[in-house]
PDB file of C-alpha atoms in Angstrom:
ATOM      1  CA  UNK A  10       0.000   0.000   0.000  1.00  0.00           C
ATOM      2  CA  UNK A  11       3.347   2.786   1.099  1.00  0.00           C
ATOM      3  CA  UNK A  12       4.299   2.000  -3.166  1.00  0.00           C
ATOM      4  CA  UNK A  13       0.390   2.787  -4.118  1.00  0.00           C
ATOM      5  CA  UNK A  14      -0.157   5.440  -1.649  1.00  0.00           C
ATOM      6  CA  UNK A  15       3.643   7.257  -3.260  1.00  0.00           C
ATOM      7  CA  UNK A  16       2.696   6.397  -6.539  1.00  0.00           C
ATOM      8  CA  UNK A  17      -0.809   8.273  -6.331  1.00  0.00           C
ATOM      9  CA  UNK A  18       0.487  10.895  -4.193  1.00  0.00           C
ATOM     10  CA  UNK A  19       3.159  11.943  -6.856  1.00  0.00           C
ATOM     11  CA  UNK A  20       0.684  12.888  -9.094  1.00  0.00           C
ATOM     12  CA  UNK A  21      -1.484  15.363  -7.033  1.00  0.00           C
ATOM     13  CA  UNK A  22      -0.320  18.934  -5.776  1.00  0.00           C
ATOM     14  CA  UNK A  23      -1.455  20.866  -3.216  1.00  0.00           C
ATOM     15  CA  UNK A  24      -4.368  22.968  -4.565  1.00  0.00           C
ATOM     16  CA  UNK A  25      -2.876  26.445  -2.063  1.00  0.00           C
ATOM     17  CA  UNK A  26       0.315  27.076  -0.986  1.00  0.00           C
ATOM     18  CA  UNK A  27      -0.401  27.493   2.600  1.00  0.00           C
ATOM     19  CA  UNK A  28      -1.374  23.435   2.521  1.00  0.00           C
ATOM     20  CA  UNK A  29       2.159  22.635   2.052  1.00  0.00           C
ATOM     21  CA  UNK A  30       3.212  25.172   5.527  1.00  0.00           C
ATOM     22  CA  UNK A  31       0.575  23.528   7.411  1.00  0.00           C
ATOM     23  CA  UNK A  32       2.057  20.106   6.695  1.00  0.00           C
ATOM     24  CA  UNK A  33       5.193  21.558   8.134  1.00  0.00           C
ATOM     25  CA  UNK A  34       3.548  22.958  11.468  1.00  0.00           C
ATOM     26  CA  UNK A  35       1.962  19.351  11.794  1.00  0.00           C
ATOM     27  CA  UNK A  36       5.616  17.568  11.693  1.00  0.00           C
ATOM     28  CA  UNK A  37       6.746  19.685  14.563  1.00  0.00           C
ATOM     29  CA  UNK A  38       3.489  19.068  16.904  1.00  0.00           C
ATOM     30  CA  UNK A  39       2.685  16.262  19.070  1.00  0.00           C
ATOM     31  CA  UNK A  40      -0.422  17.752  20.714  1.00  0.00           C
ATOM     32  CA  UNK A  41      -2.688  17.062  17.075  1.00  0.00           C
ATOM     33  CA  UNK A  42      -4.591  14.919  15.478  1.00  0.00           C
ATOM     34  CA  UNK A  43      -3.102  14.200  11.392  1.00  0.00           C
ATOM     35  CA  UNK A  44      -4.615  16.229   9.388  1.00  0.00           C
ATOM     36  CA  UNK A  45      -7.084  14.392   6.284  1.00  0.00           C
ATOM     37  CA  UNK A  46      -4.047  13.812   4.182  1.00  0.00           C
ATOM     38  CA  UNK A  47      -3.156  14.772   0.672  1.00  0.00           C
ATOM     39  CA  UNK A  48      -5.744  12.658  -0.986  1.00  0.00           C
ATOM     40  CA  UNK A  49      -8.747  13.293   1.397  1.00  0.00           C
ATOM     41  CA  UNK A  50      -7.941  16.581   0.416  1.00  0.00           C
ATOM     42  CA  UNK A  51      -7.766  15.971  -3.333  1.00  0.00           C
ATOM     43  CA  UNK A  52     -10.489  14.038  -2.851  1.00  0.00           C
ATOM     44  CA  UNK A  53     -13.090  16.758  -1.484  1.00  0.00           C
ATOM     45  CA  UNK A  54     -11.507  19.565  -3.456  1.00  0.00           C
ATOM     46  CA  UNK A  55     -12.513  17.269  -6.765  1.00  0.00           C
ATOM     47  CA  UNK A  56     -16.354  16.211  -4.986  1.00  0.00           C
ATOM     48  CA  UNK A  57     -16.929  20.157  -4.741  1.00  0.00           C
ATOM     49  CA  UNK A  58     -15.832  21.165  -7.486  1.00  0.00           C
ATOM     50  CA  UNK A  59     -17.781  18.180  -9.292  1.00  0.00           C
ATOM     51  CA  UNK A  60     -21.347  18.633  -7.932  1.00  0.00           C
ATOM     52  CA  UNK A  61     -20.876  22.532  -7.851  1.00  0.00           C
ATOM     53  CA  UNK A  62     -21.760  23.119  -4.213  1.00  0.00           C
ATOM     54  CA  UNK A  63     -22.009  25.825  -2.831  1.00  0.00           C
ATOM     55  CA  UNK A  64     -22.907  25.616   1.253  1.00  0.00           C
ATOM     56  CA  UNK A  65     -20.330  23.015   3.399  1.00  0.00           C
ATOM     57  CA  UNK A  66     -19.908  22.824   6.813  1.00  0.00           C
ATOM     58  CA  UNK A  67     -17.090  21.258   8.746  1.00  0.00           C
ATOM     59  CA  UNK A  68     -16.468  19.893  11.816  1.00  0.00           C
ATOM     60  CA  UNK A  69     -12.563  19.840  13.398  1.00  0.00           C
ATOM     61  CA  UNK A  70      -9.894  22.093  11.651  1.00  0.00           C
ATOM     62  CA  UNK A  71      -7.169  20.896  13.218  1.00  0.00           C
ATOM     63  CA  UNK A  72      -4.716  23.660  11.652  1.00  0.00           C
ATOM     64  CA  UNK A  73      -6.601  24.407   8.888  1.00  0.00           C
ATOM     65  CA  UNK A  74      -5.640  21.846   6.001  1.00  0.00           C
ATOM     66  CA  UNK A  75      -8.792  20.386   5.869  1.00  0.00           C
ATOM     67  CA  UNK A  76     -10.426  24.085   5.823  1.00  0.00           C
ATOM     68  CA  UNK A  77      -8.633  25.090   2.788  1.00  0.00           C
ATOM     69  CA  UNK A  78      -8.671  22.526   0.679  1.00  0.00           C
ATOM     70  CA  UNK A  79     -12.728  22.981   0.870  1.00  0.00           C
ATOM     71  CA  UNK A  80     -12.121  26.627   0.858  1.00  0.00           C
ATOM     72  CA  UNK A  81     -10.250  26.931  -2.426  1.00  0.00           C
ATOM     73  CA  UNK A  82     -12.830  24.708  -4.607  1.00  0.00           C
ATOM     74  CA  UNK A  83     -15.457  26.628  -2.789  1.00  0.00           C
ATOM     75  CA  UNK A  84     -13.946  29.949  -4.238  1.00  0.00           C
ATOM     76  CA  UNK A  85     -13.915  28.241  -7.786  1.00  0.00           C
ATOM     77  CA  UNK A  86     -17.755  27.433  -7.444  1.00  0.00           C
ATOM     78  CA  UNK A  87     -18.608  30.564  -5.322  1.00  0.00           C
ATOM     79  CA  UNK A  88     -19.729  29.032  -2.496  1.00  0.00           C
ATOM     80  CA  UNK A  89     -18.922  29.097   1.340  1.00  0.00           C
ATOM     81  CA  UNK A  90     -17.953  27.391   4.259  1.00  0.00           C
ATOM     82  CA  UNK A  91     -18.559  27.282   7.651  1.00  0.00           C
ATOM     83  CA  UNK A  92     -15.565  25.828  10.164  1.00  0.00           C
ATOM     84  CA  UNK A  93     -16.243  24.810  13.701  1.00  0.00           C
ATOM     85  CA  UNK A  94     -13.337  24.130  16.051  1.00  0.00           C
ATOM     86  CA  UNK A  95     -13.454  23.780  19.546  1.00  0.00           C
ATOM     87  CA  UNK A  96     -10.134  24.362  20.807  1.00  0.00           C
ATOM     88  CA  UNK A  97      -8.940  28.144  21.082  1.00  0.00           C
ATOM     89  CA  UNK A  98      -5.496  27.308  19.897  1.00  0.00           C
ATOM     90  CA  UNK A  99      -6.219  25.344  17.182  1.00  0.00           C
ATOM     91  CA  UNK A 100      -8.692  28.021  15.837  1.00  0.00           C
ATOM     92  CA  UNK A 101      -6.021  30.594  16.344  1.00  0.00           C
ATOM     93  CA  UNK A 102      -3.344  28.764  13.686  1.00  0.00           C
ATOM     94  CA  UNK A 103      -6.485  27.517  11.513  1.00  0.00           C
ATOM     95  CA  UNK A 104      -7.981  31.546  11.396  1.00  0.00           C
ATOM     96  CA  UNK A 105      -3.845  32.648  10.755  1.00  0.00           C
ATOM     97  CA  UNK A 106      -3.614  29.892   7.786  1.00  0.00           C
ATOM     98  CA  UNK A 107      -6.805  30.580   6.120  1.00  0.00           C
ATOM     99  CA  UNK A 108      -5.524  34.141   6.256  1.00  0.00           C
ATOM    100  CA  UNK A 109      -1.952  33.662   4.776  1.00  0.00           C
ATOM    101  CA  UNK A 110      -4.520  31.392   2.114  1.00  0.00           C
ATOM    102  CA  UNK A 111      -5.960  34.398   0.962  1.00  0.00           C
ATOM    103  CA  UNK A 112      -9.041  32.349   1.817  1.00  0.00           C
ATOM    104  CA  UNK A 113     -10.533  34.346   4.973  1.00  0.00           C
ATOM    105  CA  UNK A 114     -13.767  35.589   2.930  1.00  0.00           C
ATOM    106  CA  UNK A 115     -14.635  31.803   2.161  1.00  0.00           C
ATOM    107  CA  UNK A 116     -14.319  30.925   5.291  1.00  0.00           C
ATOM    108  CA  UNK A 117     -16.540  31.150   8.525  1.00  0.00           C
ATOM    109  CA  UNK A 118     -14.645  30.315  11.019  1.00  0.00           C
ATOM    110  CA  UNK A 119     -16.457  29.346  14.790  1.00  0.00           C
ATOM    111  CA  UNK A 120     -15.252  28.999  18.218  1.00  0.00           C
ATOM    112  CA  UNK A 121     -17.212  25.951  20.109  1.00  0.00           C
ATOM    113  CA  UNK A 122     -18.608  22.951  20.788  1.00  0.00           C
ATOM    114  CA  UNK A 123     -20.053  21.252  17.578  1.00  0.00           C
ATOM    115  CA  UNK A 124     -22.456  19.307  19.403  1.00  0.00           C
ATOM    116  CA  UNK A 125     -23.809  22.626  20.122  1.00  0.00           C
ATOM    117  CA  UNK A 126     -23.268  25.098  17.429  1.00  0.00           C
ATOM    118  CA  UNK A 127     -25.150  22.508  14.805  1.00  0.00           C
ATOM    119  CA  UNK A 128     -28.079  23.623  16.669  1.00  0.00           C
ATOM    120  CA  UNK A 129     -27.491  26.897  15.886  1.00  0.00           C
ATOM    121  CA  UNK A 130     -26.648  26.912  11.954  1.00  0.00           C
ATOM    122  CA  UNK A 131     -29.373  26.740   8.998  1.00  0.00           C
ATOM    123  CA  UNK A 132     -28.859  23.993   6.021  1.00  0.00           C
ATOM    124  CA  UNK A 133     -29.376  22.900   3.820  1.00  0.00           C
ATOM    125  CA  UNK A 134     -25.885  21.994   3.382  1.00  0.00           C
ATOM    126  CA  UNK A 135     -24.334  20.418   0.334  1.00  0.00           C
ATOM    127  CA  UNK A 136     -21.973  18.667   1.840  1.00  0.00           C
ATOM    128  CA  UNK A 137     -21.299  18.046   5.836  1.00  0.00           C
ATOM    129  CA  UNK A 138     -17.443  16.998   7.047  1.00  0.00           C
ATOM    130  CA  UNK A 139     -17.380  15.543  10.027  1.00  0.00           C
ATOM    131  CA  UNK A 140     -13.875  15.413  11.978  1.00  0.00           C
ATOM    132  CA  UNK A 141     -14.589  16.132  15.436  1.00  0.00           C
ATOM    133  CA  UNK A 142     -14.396  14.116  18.962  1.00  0.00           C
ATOM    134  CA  UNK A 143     -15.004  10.857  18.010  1.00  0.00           C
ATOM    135  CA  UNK A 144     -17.752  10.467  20.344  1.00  0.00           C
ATOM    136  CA  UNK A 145     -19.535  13.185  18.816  1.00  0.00           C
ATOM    137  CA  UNK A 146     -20.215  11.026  15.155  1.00  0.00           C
ATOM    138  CA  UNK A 147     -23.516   8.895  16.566  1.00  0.00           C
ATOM    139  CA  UNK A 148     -24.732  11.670  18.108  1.00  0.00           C
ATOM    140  CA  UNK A 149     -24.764  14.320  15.684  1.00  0.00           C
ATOM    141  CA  UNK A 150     -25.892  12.352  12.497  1.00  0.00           C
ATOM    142  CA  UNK A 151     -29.197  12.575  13.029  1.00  0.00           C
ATOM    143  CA  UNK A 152     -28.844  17.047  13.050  1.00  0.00           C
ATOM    144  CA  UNK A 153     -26.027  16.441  10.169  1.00  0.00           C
ATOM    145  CA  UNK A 154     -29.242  14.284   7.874  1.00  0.00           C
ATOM    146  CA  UNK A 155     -31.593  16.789   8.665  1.00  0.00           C
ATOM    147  CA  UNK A 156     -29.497  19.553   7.358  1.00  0.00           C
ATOM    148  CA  UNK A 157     -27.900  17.864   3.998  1.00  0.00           C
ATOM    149  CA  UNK A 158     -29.733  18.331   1.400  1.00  0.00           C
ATOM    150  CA  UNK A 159     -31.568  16.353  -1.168  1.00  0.00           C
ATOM    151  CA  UNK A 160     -28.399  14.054  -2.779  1.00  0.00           C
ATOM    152  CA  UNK A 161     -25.965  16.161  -0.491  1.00  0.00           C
ATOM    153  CA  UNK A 162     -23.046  14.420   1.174  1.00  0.00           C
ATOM    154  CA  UNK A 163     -22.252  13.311   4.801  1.00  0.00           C
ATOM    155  CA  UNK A 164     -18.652  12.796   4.805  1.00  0.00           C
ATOM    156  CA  UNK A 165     -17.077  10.956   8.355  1.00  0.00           C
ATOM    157  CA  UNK A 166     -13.360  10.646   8.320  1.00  0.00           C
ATOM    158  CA  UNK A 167     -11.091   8.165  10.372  1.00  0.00           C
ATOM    159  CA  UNK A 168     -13.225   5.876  10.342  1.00  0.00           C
ATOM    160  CA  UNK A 169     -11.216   2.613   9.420  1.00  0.00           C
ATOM    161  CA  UNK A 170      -9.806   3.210  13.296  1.00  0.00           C
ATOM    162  CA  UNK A 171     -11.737   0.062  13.957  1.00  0.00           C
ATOM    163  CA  UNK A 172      -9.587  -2.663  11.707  1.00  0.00           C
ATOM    164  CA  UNK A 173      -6.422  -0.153  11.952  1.00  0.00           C
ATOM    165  CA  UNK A 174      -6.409  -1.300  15.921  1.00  0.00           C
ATOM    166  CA  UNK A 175      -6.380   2.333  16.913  1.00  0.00           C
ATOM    167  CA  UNK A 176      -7.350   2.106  20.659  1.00  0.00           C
ATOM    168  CA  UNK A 177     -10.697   1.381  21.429  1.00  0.00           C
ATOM    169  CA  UNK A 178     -12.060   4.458  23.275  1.00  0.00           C
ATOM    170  CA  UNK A 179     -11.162   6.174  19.482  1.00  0.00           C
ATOM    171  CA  UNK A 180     -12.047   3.058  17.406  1.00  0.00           C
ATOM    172  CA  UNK A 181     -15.630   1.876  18.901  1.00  0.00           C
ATOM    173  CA  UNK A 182     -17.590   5.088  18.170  1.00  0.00           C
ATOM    174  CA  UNK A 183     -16.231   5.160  15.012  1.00  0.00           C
ATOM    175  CA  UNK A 184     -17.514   1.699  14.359  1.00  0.00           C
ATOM    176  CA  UNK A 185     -20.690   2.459  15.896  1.00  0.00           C
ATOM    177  CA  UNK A 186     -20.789   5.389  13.409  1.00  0.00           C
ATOM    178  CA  UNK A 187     -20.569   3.237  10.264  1.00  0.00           C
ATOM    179  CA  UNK A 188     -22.900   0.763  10.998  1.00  0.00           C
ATOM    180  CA  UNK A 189     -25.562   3.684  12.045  1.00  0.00           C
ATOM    181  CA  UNK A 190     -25.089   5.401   8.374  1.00  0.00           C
ATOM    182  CA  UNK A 191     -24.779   1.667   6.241  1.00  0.00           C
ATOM    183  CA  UNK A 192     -27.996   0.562   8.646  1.00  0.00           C
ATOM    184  CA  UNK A 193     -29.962   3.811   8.152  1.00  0.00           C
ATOM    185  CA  UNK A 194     -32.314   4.062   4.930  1.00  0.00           C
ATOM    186  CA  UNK A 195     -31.997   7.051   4.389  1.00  0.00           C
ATOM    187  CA  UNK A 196     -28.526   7.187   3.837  1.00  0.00           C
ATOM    188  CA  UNK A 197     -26.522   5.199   0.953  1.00  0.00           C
ATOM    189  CA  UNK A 198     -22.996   5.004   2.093  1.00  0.00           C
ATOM    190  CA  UNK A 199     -19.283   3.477   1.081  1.00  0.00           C
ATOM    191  CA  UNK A 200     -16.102   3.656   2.255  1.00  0.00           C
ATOM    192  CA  UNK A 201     -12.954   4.601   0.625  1.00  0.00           C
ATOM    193  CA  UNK A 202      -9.948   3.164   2.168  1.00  0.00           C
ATOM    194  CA  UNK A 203      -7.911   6.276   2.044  1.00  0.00           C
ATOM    195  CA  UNK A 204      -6.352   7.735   5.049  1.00  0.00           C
ATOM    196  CA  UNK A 205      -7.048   6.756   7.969  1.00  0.00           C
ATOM    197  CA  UNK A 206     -11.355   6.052   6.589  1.00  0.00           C
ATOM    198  CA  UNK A 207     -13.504   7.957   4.673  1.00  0.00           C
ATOM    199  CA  UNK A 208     -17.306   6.999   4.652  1.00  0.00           C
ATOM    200  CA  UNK A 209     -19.280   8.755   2.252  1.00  0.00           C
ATOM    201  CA  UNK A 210     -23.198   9.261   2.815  1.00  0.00           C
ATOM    202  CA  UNK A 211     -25.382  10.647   0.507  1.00  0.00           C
ATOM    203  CA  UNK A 212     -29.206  11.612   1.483  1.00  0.00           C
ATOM    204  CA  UNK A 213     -31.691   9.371  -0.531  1.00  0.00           C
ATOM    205  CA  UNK A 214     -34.608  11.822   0.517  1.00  0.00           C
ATOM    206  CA  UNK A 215     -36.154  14.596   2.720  1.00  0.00           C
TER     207      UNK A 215
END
């Protein structure tokens, strides 16, 4: 998988310069969570641009990468995006990186809980990233399907923990996430084995 994983990564590059500083600030922290990774990245950048959306909301920003890879297909197809992170820190560097992106009117960048702020925004959404606490996936879904729209996307990451043997107070709420969204009907879901998980939902109805 390392020879696939070079092989496919050797083709793509980074869609802002401020991705490849971020990936920098990552190697010299301890304290994070890895960011989505170069082809998670790719891989939203190319499902925006593709269905044309225009309204995303993610949760967990980590420093940012995530945020601007959305971000810079969203200022191809003129749309926006609104970031929640709950750590002040991390929303500091994320708010400083979307900045030196040249990205900051994109970008709606929020201070809090997600559990709580969900409550607070108005879908529909064309897409919903969720990258937050762990233990925050089952409980959310059911706000994150009520504001995706019509064939819009719920998209979990990290959530191959699970068979990776990631410890189990990460791994079993990420299981418990998958087999909510491949048991729930109004969902139809995959997974693509890149990074550390990606499930992809999208909304069979209203």
């Amino acid at each position: 998988m390392n020879k696939i994983t070079e092989y496919i990564d050797s083709f793509i590059d980074f869609d802002n310069k401020q991705l490849e500083e971020i990936c920098k600030q990552e190697e010299k922290r301890n304290d994070i969570r890895p960011s989505i990774g170069l082809e998670t990245g790719r891989f939203l950048g190319l499902l925006i641009r593709s269905m044309q959306a225009k309204k995303v909301m993610e949760f967990g920003t980590c420093l940012g990468y995530s945020t601007i890879w959305i971000a810079q297909a969203l200022r191809e197809t003129g749309g926006r995006l609104i970031s929640i992170e709950y750590d002040k820190g991390l929303y500091e560097t994320t708010k400083k990186n979307v900045e030196l992106a040249g990205l900051s009117n994109i970008v709606d960048l929020r201070l809090g809980d997600a559990s709580k702020i969900i409550n607070e925004v108005e879908g529909p959404f064309d897409i919903i990233l969720q990258d937050s606490d762990k233990a925050l996936y089952v409980p959310m879904l059911e706000k994150c399907i009520e504001l995706t729209c019509k064939n819009g996307l719920i998209i979990a990451d990290d959530v191959l923990f699970k068979p990776m043997g990631i410890p189990e107070i990460f791994s079993t709420p990420m299981d418990e996430y998958v087999k909510e969204v491949f048991s729930d009907n109004r969902l139809y879901t995959t997974i693509l084995p890149i990074g550390d998980g990606v499930a992809i939902s999208t909304k069979l109805c209203d």
